[in-house]
Amino acid sequence: QVQLVESGGGLVQTGGSLRLSCVASGRTLGSYSMGWFRQAPGKEREFVARISWSDGNTYYVDSVKGRFTISRDNAKNTVYLQMSSLKPDDTAVYYCAADQIRVGPGGADYWGQGTQVTVSS
């Protein structure tokens, strides 16, 4: 089992920045894929980004490329999502996720509880 705890959400104005954190525990993450999803009110969950715990390779969906950066700190067992140039469309609950193979649009094995991000216009 992997436990994931997110933090860092909040209210920010358009154009602002936030950094989300996700602390993982319960298992060695050496070969895991970690990522972030988001779900806006009335919309389906959307895959946002992922990172390979072992080699740091990253992937982003087009809507956040150039604005969001996913990173990890192996020593702290923590994954980050640095969000910049935020738009009202980025408003959602953001979920951290982990998968033994690859986090992606199909989902993930483990999920955090979510953290709310609200971008005001």
JSON list of C-alpha atoms in Angstrom, two decimals:
[
{"chain": "A", "resi": 1, "resn": "GLN", "atom": "CA", "xyz": [0.00, 0.00, 0.00]},
{"chain": "A", "resi": 2, "resn": "VAL", "atom": "CA", "xyz": [1.05, 3.57, -0.72]},
{"chain": "A", "resi": 3, "resn": "GLN", "atom": "CA", "xyz": [-0.40, 6.49, 1.22]},
{"chain": "A", "resi": 4, "resn": "LEU", "atom": "CA", "xyz": [-0.43, 9.90, -0.44]},
{"chain": "A", "resi": 5, "resn": "VAL", "atom": "CA", "xyz": [-1.09, 13.20, 1.31]},
{"chain": "A", "resi": 6, "resn": "GLU", "atom": "CA", "xyz": [-1.42, 16.41, -0.69]},
{"chain": "A", "resi": 7, "resn": "SER", "atom": "CA", "xyz": [-1.05, 19.97, 0.51]},
{"chain": "A", "resi": 8, "resn": "GLY", "atom": "CA", "xyz": [-0.54, 23.44, -0.89]},
{"chain": "A", "resi": 9, "resn": "GLY", "atom": "CA", "xyz": [-3.86, 24.23, -2.46]},
{"chain": "A", "resi": 10, "resn": "GLY", "atom": "CA", "xyz": [-5.61, 27.53, -1.97]},
{"chain": "A", "resi": 11, "resn": "LEU", "atom": "CA", "xyz": [-7.04, 30.64, -3.57]},
{"chain": "A", "resi": 12, "resn": "VAL", "atom": "CA", "xyz": [-4.95, 32.60, -6.06]},
{"chain": "A", "resi": 13, "resn": "GLN", "atom": "CA", "xyz": [-5.59, 35.30, -8.61]},
{"chain": "A", "resi": 14, "resn": "THR", "atom": "CA", "xyz": [-5.31, 34.80, -12.35]},
{"chain": "A", "resi": 15, "resn": "GLY", "atom": "CA", "xyz": [-1.66, 34.81, -13.33]},
{"chain": "A", "resi": 16, "resn": "GLY", "atom": "CA", "xyz": [-0.53, 33.71, -9.89]},
{"chain": "A", "resi": 17, "resn": "SER", "atom": "CA", "xyz": [1.38, 30.65, -8.76]},
{"chain": "A", "resi": 18, "resn": "LEU", "atom": "CA", "xyz": [0.95, 27.77, -6.33]},
{"chain": "A", "resi": 19, "resn": "ARG", "atom": "CA", "xyz": [3.03, 24.77, -5.43]},
{"chain": "A", "resi": 20, "resn": "LEU", "atom": "CA", "xyz": [1.33, 21.53, -4.51]},
{"chain": "A", "resi": 21, "resn": "SER", "atom": "CA", "xyz": [3.12, 18.87, -2.50]},
{"chain": "A", "resi": 22, "resn": "CYS", "atom": "CA", "xyz": [2.43, 15.17, -2.19]},
{"chain": "A", "resi": 23, "resn": "VAL", "atom": "CA", "xyz": [4.14, 13.12, 0.50]},
{"chain": "A", "resi": 24, "resn": "ALA", "atom": "CA", "xyz": [4.21, 9.40, -0.14]},
{"chain": "A", "resi": 25, "resn": "SER", "atom": "CA", "xyz": [4.62, 6.69, 2.47]},
{"chain": "A", "resi": 26, "resn": "GLY", "atom": "CA", "xyz": [4.15, 2.99, 2.97]},
{"chain": "A", "resi": 27, "resn": "ARG", "atom": "CA", "xyz": [6.35, 1.56, 0.27]},
{"chain": "A", "resi": 28, "resn": "THR", "atom": "CA", "xyz": [9.62, 2.12, -1.52]},
{"chain": "A", "resi": 29, "resn": "LEU", "atom": "CA", "xyz": [8.80, 4.13, -4.62]},
{"chain": "A", "resi": 30, "resn": "GLY", "atom": "CA", "xyz": [11.89, 3.28, -6.64]},
{"chain": "A", "resi": 31, "resn": "SER", "atom": "CA", "xyz": [10.05, 2.05, -9.72]},
{"chain": "A", "resi": 32, "resn": "TYR", "atom": "CA", "xyz": [6.76, 3.88, -9.33]},
{"chain": "A", "resi": 33, "resn": "SER", "atom": "CA", "xyz": [5.19, 6.47, -11.58]},
{"chain": "A", "resi": 34, "resn": "MET", "atom": "CA", "xyz": [3.78, 9.50, -9.77]},
{"chain": "A", "resi": 35, "resn": "GLY", "atom": "CA", "xyz": [1.43, 12.10, -11.07]},
{"chain": "A", "resi": 36, "resn": "TRP", "atom": "CA", "xyz": [-1.31, 14.65, -10.68]},
{"chain": "A", "resi": 37, "resn": "PHE", "atom": "CA", "xyz": [-4.92, 14.69, -11.75]},
{"chain": "A", "resi": 38, "resn": "ARG", "atom": "CA", "xyz": [-7.58, 17.32, -11.34]},
{"chain": "A", "resi": 39, "resn": "GLN", "atom": "CA", "xyz": [-11.35, 17.41, -11.29]},
{"chain": "A", "resi": 40, "resn": "ALA", "atom": "CA", "xyz": [-13.39, 20.54, -11.76]},
{"chain": "A", "resi": 41, "resn": "PRO", "atom": "CA", "xyz": [-17.04, 20.76, -10.64]},
{"chain": "A", "resi": 42, "resn": "GLY", "atom": "CA", "xyz": [-19.29, 18.94, -13.08]},
{"chain": "A", "resi": 43, "resn": "LYS", "atom": "CA", "xyz": [-16.37, 17.63, -15.12]},
{"chain": "A", "resi": 44, "resn": "GLU", "atom": "CA", "xyz": [-14.56, 14.33, -15.39]},
{"chain": "A", "resi": 45, "resn": "ARG", "atom": "CA", "xyz": [-11.23, 13.75, -13.72]},
{"chain": "A", "resi": 46, "resn": "GLU", "atom": "CA", "xyz": [-8.38, 14.93, -15.94]},
{"chain": "A", "resi": 47, "resn": "PHE", "atom": "CA", "xyz": [-4.81, 13.66, -16.02]},
{"chain": "A", "resi": 48, "resn": "VAL", "atom": "CA", "xyz": [-2.36, 16.55, -15.72]},
{"chain": "A", "resi": 49, "resn": "ALA", "atom": "CA", "xyz": [1.24, 15.36, -15.42]},
{"chain": "A", "resi": 50, "resn": "ARG", "atom": "CA", "xyz": [3.44, 12.49, -14.35]},
{"chain": "A", "resi": 51, "resn": "ILE", "atom": "CA", "xyz": [7.02, 11.81, -13.36]},
{"chain": "A", "resi": 52, "resn": "SER", "atom": "CA", "xyz": [9.04, 8.63, -13.16]},
{"chain": "A", "resi": 53, "resn": "TRP", "atom": "CA", "xyz": [10.36, 8.16, -9.65]},
{"chain": "A", "resi": 54, "resn": "SER", "atom": "CA", "xyz": [13.44, 6.33, -10.90]},
{"chain": "A", "resi": 55, "resn": "ASP", "atom": "CA", "xyz": [14.74, 8.57, -13.70]},
{"chain": "A", "resi": 56, "resn": "GLY", "atom": "CA", "xyz": [12.69, 11.75, -13.40]},
{"chain": "A", "resi": 57, "resn": "ASN", "atom": "CA", "xyz": [11.19, 11.60, -16.89]},
{"chain": "A", "resi": 58, "resn": "THR", "atom": "CA", "xyz": [8.13, 13.83, -17.11]},
{"chain": "A", "resi": 59, "resn": "TYR", "atom": "CA", "xyz": [5.01, 14.17, -19.21]},
{"chain": "A", "resi": 60, "resn": "TYR", "atom": "CA", "xyz": [2.41, 16.93, -19.36]},
{"chain": "A", "resi": 61, "resn": "VAL", "atom": "CA", "xyz": [-0.92, 17.35, -21.03]},
{"chain": "A", "resi": 62, "resn": "ASP", "atom": "CA", "xyz": [-1.01, 20.15, -23.57]},
{"chain": "A", "resi": 63, "resn": "SER", "atom": "CA", "xyz": [-3.20, 22.44, -21.48]},
{"chain": "A", "resi": 64, "resn": "VAL", "atom": "CA", "xyz": [-0.52, 22.84, -18.79]},
{"chain": "A", "resi": 65, "resn": "LYS", "atom": "CA", "xyz": [2.71, 22.60, -20.80]},
{"chain": "A", "resi": 66, "resn": "GLY", "atom": "CA", "xyz": [4.97, 25.54, -20.13]},
{"chain": "A", "resi": 67, "resn": "ARG", "atom": "CA", "xyz": [2.97, 26.55, -17.05]},
{"chain": "A", "resi": 68, "resn": "PHE", "atom": "CA", "xyz": [3.19, 23.55, -14.71]},
{"chain": "A", "resi": 69, "resn": "THR", "atom": "CA", "xyz": [6.29, 21.69, -13.60]},
{"chain": "A", "resi": 70, "resn": "ILE", "atom": "CA", "xyz": [6.28, 18.33, -11.86]},
{"chain": "A", "resi": 71, "resn": "SER", "atom": "CA", "xyz": [9.30, 17.35, -9.81]},
{"chain": "A", "resi": 72, "resn": "ARG", "atom": "CA", "xyz": [10.30, 14.98, -7.03]},
{"chain": "A", "resi": 73, "resn": "ASP", "atom": "CA", "xyz": [12.52, 14.91, -3.99]},
{"chain": "A", "resi": 74, "resn": "ASN", "atom": "CA", "xyz": [13.59, 11.34, -3.41]},
{"chain": "A", "resi": 75, "resn": "ALA", "atom": "CA", "xyz": [15.00, 12.05, 0.03]},
{"chain": "A", "resi": 76, "resn": "LYS", "atom": "CA", "xyz": [11.67, 13.48, 1.19]},
{"chain": "A", "resi": 77, "resn": "ASN", "atom": "CA", "xyz": [9.47, 11.00, -0.71]},
{"chain": "A", "resi": 78, "resn": "THR", "atom": "CA", "xyz": [7.66, 14.03, -2.07]},
{"chain": "A", "resi": 79, "resn": "VAL", "atom": "CA", "xyz": [6.31, 15.00, -5.47]},
{"chain": "A", "resi": 80, "resn": "TYR", "atom": "CA", "xyz": [5.61, 18.62, -6.33]},
{"chain": "A", "resi": 81, "resn": "LEU", "atom": "CA", "xyz": [3.48, 20.39, -8.87]},
{"chain": "A", "resi": 82, "resn": "GLN", "atom": "CA", "xyz": [4.60, 23.96, -9.43]},
{"chain": "A", "resi": 83, "resn": "MET", "atom": "CA", "xyz": [1.80, 25.84, -11.13]},
{"chain": "A", "resi": 84, "resn": "SER", "atom": "CA", "xyz": [2.36, 29.24, -12.73]},
{"chain": "A", "resi": 85, "resn": "SER", "atom": "CA", "xyz": [0.36, 31.59, -14.92]},
{"chain": "A", "resi": 86, "resn": "LEU", "atom": "CA", "xyz": [-2.78, 30.13, -13.40]},
{"chain": "A", "resi": 87, "resn": "LYS", "atom": "CA", "xyz": [-6.11, 30.60, -15.12]},
{"chain": "A", "resi": 88, "resn": "PRO", "atom": "CA", "xyz": [-9.68, 30.26, -13.84]},
{"chain": "A", "resi": 89, "resn": "ASP", "atom": "CA", "xyz": [-9.93, 27.06, -15.93]},
{"chain": "A", "resi": 90, "resn": "ASP", "atom": "CA", "xyz": [-7.29, 25.55, -13.63]},
{"chain": "A", "resi": 91, "resn": "THR", "atom": "CA", "xyz": [-9.75, 25.66, -10.75]},
{"chain": "A", "resi": 92, "resn": "ALA", "atom": "CA", "xyz": [-10.26, 22.11, -9.53]},
{"chain": "A", "resi": 93, "resn": "VAL", "atom": "CA", "xyz": [-9.52, 19.60, -6.83]},
{"chain": "A", "resi": 94, "resn": "TYR", "atom": "CA", "xyz": [-6.02, 18.31, -7.51]},
{"chain": "A", "resi": 95, "resn": "TYR", "atom": "CA", "xyz": [-5.18, 14.71, -6.69]},
{"chain": "A", "resi": 96, "resn": "CYS", "atom": "CA", "xyz": [-1.81, 13.09, -6.31]},
{"chain": "A", "resi": 97, "resn": "ALA", "atom": "CA", "xyz": [-1.55, 9.55, -7.67]},
{"chain": "A", "resi": 98, "resn": "ALA", "atom": "CA", "xyz": [0.89, 6.67, -7.84]},
{"chain": "A", "resi": 99, "resn": "ASP", "atom": "CA", "xyz": [1.06, 3.64, -10.05]},
{"chain": "A", "resi": 100, "resn": "GLN", "atom": "CA", "xyz": [3.41, 0.69, -10.22]},
{"chain": "A", "resi": 101, "resn": "ILE", "atom": "CA", "xyz": [3.62, 1.02, -13.99]},
{"chain": "A", "resi": 102, "resn": "ARG", "atom": "CA", "xyz": [2.53, 4.42, -15.29]},
{"chain": "A", "resi": 103, "resn": "VAL", "atom": "CA", "xyz": [0.17, 7.14, -14.16]},
{"chain": "A", "resi": 104, "resn": "GLY", "atom": "CA", "xyz": [-1.97, 8.33, -17.05]},
{"chain": "A", "resi": 105, "resn": "PRO", "atom": "CA", "xyz": [-5.46, 8.99, -18.38]},
{"chain": "A", "resi": 106, "resn": "GLY", "atom": "CA", "xyz": [-6.40, 5.44, -17.46]},
{"chain": "A", "resi": 107, "resn": "GLY", "atom": "CA", "xyz": [-5.90, 6.18, -13.78]},
{"chain": "A", "resi": 108, "resn": "ALA", "atom": "CA", "xyz": [-3.57, 4.97, -11.06]},
{"chain": "A", "resi": 109, "resn": "ASP", "atom": "CA", "xyz": [-3.26, 2.42, -8.29]},
{"chain": "A", "resi": 110, "resn": "TYR", "atom": "CA", "xyz": [-3.20, 4.85, -5.38]},
{"chain": "A", "resi": 111, "resn": "TRP", "atom": "CA", "xyz": [-4.76, 8.25, -4.73]},
{"chain": "A", "resi": 112, "resn": "GLY", "atom": "CA", "xyz": [-4.48, 11.08, -2.29]},
{"chain": "A", "resi": 113, "resn": "GLN", "atom": "CA", "xyz": [-7.46, 12.83, -0.75]},
{"chain": "A", "resi": 114, "resn": "GLY", "atom": "CA", "xyz": [-7.17, 15.92, -2.94]},
{"chain": "A", "resi": 115, "resn": "THR", "atom": "CA", "xyz": [-6.45, 19.60, -2.41]},
{"chain": "A", "resi": 116, "resn": "GLN", "atom": "CA", "xyz": [-8.59, 22.45, -3.71]},
{"chain": "A", "resi": 117, "resn": "VAL", "atom": "CA", "xyz": [-7.11, 25.02, -6.06]},
{"chain": "A", "resi": 118, "resn": "THR", "atom": "CA", "xyz": [-9.24, 28.05, -6.87]},
{"chain": "A", "resi": 119, "resn": "VAL", "atom": "CA", "xyz": [-8.15, 30.69, -9.37]},
{"chain": "A", "resi": 120, "resn": "SER", "atom": "CA", "xyz": [-10.12, 33.91, -9.26]},
{"chain": "A", "resi": 121, "resn": "SER", "atom": "CA", "xyz": [-10.59, 36.08, -12.32]}
]
